[in-house]
PDB file of C-alpha atoms in Angstrom:
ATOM      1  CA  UNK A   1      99.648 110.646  97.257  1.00 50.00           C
ATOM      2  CA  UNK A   2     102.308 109.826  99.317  1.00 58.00           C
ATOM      3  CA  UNK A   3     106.041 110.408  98.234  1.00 93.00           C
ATOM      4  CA  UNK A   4     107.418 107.761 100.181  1.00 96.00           C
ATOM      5  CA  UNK A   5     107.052 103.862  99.195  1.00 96.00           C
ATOM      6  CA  UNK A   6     107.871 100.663 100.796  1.00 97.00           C
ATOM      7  CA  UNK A   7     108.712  97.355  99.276  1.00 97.00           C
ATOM      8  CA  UNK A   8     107.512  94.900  99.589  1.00 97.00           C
ATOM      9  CA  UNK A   9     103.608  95.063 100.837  1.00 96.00           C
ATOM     10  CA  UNK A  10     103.672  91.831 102.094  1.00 97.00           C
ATOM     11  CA  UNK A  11     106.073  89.387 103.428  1.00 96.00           C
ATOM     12  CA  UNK A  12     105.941  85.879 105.275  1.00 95.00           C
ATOM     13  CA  UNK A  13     109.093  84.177 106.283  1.00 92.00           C
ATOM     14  CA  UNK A  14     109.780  81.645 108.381  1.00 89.00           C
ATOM     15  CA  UNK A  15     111.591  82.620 111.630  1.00 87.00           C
ATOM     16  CA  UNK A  16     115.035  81.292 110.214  1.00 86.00           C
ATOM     17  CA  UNK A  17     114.781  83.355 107.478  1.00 87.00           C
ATOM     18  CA  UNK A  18     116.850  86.216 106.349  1.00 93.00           C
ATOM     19  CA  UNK A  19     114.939  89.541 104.737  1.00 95.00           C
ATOM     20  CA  UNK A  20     114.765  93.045 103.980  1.00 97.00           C
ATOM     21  CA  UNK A  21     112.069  95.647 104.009  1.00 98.00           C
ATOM     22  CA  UNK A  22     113.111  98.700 101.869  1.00 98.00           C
ATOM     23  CA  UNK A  23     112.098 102.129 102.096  1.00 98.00           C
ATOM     24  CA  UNK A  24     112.389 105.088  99.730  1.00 97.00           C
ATOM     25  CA  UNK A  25     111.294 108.746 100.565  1.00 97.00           C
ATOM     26  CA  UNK A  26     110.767 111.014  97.438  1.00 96.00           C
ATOM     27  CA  UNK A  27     110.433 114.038  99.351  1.00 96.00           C
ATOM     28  CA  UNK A  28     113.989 116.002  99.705  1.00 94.00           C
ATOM     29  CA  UNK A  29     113.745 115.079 103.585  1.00 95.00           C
ATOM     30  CA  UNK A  30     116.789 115.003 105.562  1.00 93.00           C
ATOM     31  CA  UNK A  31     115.168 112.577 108.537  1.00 94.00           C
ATOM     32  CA  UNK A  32     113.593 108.399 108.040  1.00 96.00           C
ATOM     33  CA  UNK A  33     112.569 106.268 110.675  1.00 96.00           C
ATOM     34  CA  UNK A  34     110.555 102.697 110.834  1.00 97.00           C
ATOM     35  CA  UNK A  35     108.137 102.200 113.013  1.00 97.00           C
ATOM     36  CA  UNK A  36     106.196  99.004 114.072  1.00 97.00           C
ATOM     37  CA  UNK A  37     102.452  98.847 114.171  1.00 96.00           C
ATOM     38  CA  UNK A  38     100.860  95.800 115.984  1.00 94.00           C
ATOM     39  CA  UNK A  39      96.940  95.870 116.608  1.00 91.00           C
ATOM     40  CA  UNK A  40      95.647  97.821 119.224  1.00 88.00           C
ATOM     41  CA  UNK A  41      99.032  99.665 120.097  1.00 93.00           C
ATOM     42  CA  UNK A  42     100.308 102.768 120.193  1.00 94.00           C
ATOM     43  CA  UNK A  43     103.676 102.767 116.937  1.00 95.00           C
ATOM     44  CA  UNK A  44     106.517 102.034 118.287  1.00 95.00           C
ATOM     45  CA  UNK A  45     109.777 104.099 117.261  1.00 95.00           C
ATOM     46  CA  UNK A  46     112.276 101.284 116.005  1.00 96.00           C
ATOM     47  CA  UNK A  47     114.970 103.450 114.820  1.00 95.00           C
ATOM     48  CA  UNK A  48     115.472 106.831 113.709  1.00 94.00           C
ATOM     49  CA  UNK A  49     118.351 108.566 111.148  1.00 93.00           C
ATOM     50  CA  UNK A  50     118.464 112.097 111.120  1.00 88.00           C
ATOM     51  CA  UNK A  51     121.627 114.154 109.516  1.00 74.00           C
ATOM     52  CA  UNK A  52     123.234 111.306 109.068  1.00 70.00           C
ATOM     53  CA  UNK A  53     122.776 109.931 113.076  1.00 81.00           C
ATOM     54  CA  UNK A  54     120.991 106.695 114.178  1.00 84.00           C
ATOM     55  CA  UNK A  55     118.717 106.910 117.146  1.00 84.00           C
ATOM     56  CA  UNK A  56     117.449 103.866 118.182  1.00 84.00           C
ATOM     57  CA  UNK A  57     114.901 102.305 120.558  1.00 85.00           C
ATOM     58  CA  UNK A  58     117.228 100.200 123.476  1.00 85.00           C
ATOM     59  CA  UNK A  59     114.190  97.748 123.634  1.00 88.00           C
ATOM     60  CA  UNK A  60     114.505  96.753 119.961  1.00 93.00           C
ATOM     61  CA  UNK A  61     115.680  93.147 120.003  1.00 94.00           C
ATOM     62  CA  UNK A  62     119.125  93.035 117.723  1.00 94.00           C
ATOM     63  CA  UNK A  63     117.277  90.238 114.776  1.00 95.00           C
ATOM     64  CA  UNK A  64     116.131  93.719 113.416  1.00 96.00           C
ATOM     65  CA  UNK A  65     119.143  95.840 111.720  1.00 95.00           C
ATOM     66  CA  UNK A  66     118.668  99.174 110.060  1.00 95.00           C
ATOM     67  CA  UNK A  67     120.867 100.462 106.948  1.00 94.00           C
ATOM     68  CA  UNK A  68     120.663 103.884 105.602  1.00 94.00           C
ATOM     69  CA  UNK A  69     122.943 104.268 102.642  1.00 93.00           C
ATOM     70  CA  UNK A  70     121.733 108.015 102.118  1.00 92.00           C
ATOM     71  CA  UNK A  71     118.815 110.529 102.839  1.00 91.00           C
ATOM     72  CA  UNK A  72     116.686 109.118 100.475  1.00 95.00           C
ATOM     73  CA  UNK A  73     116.640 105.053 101.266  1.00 96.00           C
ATOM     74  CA  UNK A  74     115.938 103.452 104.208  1.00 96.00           C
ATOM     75  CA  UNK A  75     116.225  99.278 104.636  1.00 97.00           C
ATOM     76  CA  UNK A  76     115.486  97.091 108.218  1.00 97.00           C
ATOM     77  CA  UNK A  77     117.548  93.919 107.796  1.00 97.00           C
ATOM     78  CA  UNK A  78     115.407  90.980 109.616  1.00 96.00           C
ATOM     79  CA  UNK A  79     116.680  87.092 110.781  1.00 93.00           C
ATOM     80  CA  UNK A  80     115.738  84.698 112.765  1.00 93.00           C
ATOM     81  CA  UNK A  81     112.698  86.149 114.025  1.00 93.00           C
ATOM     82  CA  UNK A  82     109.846  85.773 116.123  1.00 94.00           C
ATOM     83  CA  UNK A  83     105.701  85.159 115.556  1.00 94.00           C
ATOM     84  CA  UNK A  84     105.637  87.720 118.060  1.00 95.00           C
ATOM     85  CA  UNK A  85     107.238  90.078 115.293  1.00 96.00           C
ATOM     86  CA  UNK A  86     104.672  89.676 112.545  1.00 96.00           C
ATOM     87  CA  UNK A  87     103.248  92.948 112.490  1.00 96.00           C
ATOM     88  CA  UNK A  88     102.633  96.384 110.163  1.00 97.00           C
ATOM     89  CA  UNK A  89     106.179  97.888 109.752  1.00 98.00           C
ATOM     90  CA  UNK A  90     105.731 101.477 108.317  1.00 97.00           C
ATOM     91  CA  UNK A  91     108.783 103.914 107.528  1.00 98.00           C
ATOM     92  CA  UNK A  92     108.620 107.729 107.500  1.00 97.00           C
ATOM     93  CA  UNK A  93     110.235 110.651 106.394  1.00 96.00           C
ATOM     94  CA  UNK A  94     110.570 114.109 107.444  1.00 95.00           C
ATOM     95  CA  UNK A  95     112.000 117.574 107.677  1.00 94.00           C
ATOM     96  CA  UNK A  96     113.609 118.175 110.839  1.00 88.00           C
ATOM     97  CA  UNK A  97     115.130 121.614 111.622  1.00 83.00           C
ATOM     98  CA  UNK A  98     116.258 123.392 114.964  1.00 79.00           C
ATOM     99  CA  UNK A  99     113.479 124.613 117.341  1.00 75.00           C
ATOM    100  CA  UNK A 100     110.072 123.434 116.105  1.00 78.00           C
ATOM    101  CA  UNK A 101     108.421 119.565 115.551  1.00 84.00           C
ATOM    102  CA  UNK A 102     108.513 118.380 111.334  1.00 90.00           C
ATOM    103  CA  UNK A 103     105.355 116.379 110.362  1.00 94.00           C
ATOM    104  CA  UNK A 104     106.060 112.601 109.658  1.00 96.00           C
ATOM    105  CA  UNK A 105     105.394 111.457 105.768  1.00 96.00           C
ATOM    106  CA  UNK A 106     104.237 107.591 106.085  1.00 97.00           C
ATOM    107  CA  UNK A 107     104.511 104.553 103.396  1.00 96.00           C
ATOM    108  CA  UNK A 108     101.836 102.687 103.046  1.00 94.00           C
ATOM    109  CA  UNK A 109     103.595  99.598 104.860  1.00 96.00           C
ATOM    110  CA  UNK A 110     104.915  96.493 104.980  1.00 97.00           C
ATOM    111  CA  UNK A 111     102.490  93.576 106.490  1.00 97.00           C
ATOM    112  CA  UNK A 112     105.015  90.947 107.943  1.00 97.00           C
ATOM    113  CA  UNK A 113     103.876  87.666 108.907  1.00 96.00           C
ATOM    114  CA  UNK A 114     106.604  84.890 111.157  1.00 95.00           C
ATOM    115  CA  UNK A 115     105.522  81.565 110.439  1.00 92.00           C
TER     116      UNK A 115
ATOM    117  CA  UNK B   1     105.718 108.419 132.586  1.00 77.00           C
ATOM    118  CA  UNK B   2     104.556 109.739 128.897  1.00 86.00           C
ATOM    119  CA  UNK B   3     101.298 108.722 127.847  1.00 91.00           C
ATOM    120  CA  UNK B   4      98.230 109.345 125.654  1.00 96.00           C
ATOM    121  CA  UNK B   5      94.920 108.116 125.726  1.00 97.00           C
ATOM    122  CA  UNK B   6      91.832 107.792 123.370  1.00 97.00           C
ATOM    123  CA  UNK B   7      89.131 106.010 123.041  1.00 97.00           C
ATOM    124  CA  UNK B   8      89.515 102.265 120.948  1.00 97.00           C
ATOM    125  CA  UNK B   9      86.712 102.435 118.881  1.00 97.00           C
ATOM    126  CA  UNK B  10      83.685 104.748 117.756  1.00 98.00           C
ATOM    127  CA  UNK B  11      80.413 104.810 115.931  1.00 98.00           C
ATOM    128  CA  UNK B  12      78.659 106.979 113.920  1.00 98.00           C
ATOM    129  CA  UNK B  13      76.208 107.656 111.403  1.00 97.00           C
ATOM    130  CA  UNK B  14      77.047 109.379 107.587  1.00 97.00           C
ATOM    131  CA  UNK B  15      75.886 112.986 107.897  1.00 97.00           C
ATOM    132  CA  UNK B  16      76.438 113.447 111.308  1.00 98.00           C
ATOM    133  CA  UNK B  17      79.152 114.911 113.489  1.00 98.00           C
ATOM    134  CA  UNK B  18      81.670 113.076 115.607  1.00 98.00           C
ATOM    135  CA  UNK B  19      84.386 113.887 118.363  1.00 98.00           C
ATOM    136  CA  UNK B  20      86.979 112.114 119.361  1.00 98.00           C
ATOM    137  CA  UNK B  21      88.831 112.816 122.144  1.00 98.00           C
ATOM    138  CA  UNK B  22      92.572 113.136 123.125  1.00 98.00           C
ATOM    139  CA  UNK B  23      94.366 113.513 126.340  1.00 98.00           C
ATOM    140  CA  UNK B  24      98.582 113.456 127.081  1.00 97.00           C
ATOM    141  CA  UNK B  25     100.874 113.319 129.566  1.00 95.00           C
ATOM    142  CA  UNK B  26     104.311 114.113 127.753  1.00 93.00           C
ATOM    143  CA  UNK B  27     107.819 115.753 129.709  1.00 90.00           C
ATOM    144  CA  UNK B  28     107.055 118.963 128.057  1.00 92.00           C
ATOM    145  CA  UNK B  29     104.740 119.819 125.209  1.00 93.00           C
ATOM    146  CA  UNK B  30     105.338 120.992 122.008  1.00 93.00           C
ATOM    147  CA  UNK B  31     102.193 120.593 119.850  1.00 95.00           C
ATOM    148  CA  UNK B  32      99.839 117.732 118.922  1.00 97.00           C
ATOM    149  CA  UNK B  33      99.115 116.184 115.861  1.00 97.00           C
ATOM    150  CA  UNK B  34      96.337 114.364 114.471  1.00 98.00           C
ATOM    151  CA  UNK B  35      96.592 111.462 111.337  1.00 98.00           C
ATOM    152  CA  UNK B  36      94.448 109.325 109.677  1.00 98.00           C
ATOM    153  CA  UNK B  37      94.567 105.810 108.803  1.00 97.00           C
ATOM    154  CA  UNK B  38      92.796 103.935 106.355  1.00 96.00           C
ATOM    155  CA  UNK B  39      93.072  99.739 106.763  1.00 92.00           C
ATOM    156  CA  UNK B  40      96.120  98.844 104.963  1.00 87.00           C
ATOM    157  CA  UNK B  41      97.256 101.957 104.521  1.00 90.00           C
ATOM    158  CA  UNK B  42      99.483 104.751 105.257  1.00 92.00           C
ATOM    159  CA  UNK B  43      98.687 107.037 107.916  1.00 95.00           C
ATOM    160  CA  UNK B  44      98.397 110.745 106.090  1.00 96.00           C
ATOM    161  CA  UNK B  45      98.411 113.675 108.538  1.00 96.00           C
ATOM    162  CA  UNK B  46      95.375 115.781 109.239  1.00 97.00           C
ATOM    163  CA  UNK B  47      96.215 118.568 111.277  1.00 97.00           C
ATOM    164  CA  UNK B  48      98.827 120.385 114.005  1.00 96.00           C
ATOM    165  CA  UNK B  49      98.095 122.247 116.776  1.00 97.00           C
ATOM    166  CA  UNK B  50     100.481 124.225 119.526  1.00 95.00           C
ATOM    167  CA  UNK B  51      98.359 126.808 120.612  1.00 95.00           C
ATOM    168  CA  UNK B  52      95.200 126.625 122.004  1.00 97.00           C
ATOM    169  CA  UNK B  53      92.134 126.906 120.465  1.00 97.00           C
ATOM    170  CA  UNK B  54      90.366 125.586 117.002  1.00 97.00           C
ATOM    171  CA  UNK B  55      91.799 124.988 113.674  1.00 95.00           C
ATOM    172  CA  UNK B  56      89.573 124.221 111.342  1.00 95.00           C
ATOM    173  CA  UNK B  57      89.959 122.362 107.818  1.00 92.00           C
ATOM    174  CA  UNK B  58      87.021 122.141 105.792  1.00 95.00           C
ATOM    175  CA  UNK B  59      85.120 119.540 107.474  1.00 97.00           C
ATOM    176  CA  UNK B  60      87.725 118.567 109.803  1.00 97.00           C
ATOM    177  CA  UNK B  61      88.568 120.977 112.977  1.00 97.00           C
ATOM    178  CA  UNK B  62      91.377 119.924 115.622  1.00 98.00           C
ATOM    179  CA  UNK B  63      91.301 121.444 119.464  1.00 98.00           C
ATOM    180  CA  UNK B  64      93.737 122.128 121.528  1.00 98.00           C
ATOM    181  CA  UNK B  65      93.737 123.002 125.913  1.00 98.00           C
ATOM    182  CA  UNK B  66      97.023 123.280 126.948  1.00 96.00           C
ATOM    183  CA  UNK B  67      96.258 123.300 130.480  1.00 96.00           C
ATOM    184  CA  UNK B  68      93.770 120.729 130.438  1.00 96.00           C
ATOM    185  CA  UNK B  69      96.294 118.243 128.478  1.00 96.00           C
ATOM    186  CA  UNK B  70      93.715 117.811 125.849  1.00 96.00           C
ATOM    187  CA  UNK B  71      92.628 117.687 122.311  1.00 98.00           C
ATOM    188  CA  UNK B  72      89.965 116.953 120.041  1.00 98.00           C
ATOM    189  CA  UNK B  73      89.332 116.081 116.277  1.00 98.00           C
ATOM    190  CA  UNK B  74      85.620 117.328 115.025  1.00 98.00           C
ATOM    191  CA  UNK B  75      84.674 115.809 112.156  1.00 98.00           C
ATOM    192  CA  UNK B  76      81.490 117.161 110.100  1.00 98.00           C
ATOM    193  CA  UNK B  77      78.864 115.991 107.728  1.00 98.00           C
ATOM    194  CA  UNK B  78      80.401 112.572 107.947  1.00 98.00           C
ATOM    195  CA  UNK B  79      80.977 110.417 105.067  1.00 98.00           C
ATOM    196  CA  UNK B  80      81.835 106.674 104.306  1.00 97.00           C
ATOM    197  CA  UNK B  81      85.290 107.246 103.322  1.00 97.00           C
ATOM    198  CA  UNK B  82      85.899 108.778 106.902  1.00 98.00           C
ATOM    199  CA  UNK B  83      85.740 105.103 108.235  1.00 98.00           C
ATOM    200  CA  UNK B  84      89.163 105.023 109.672  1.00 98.00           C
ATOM    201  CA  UNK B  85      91.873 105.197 112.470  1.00 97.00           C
ATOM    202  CA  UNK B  86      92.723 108.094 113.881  1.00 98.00           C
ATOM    203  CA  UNK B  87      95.863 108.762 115.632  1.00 98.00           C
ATOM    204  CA  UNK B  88      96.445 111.561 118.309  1.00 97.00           C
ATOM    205  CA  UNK B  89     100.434 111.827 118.942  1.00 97.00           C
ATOM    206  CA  UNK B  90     102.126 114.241 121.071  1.00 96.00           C
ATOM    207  CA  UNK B  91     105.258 116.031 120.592  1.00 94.00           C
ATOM    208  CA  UNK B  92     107.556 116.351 123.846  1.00 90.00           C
ATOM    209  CA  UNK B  93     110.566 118.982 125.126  1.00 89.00           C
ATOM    210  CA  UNK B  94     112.858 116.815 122.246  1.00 85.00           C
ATOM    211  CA  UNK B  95     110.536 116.881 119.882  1.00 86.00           C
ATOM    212  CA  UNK B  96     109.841 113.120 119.859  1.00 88.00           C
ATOM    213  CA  UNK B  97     105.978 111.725 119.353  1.00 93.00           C
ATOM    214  CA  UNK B  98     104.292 110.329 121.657  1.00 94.00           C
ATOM    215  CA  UNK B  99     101.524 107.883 119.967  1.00 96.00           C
ATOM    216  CA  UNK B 100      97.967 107.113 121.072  1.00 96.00           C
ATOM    217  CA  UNK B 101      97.135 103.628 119.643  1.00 96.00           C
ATOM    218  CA  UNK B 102      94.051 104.524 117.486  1.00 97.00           C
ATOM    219  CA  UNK B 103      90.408 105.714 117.244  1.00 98.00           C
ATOM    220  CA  UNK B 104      88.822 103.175 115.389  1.00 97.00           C
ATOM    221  CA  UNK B 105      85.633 105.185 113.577  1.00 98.00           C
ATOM    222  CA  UNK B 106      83.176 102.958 111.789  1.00 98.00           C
ATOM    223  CA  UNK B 107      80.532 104.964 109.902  1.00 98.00           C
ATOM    224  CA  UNK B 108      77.202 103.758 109.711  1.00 96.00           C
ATOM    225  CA  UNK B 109      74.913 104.406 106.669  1.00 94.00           C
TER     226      UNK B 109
END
């Protein structure tokens, strides 16, 4: 079972909406990212906080906005967005450390659908 | 540029073996990892490799060539539950993935 979850599983909004997709990581990791996961496509890296930096993606269009109030919660703040945004947005955790790669812990998801 | 590629979608039948294929292009290389993903759900990871050579897990093995910019994933004695995505990502000189966007596998009684 996985020790990270994501609230909620499913959203619709309309594109003048304002939301938020939360993310919780139950595994003592000191890294969280979201990800977005459209059909067919490789996951695109959103945004990334590690040791308390933010790494983000430059093509990321600025209606998403992440918050990470500590190691252990993750959000992505959403408004006014697009159809073309309705997608699977997962978040991850992990362990990174100097020198080697740290294997990604996925939630299950959030399936977002712009009306 | 970076890039990985597998194949969209494969077919197979329960009991038998299946391989699906990897290749990268990635600014440096520093292992290659292999998860799976069940519809609607999270993608849990299978395997890691940096060196070449096999790795096996039970009925699960993951190859790795270096040189050739490859990999594999070998799954045996297949099974319905294996009806999945599979996702081959690369890890480059920072240490970032580099995603493939899926191996469908549909398993066929």
């Amino acid at each position: 079972e996985t020790g990270v979850t994501q609230t909620p599983r499913h959203l619709v909004m309309g594109m003048t909406n304002k939301k938020s997709l939360k993310c919780e990581q139950h595994l003592g990791h000191n890294a969280m990212y979201w990800y977005k996961q459209s059909a067919k496509k490789p996951l695109e890296l959103m945004f990334v906080y590690s040791l308390e930096e933010r790494v983000e993606n430059n093509s990321v269009p600025s209606r998403f906005s992440p918050e990470c109030p500590n190691s252990s919660h993750l959000f992505l703040h959403l408004h006014t967005l697009q159809p073309e945004d309705s997608a699977l947005y997962l978040c991850a955790s992990s362990q990174k450390r100097e020198g080697g790669p740290d294997t990604q812990y996925f939630g299950p998801g959030t399936r977002l659908t712009v009306l | 540029g970076q890039n990985i590629d597998q194949p969209t979608e494969m077919t197979a039948t329960e009991g038998a073996i299946v391989q699906i294929n990897c290749t990268y292009q990635t600014s440096g290389f520093n292992g290659l990892f292999w998860y799976q993903q069940h519809a609607g759900e999270a993608p849990t990871f299978l395997s890691y490799n940096v060196l070449d050579g096999l790795e096996e897990k039970g009925r699960f093995s993951s190859f790795l060539s270096r040189s050739k910019g490859y990999s594999y994933l070998l799954l045996k004695e297949l099974q319905m539950k294996d009806s999945a995505s599979y996702l081959c990502a690369a890890t480059d000189s920072n240490y970032q993935l580099i995603w493939g966007a899926g191996t469908k596998l549909i398993i066929k009684p």
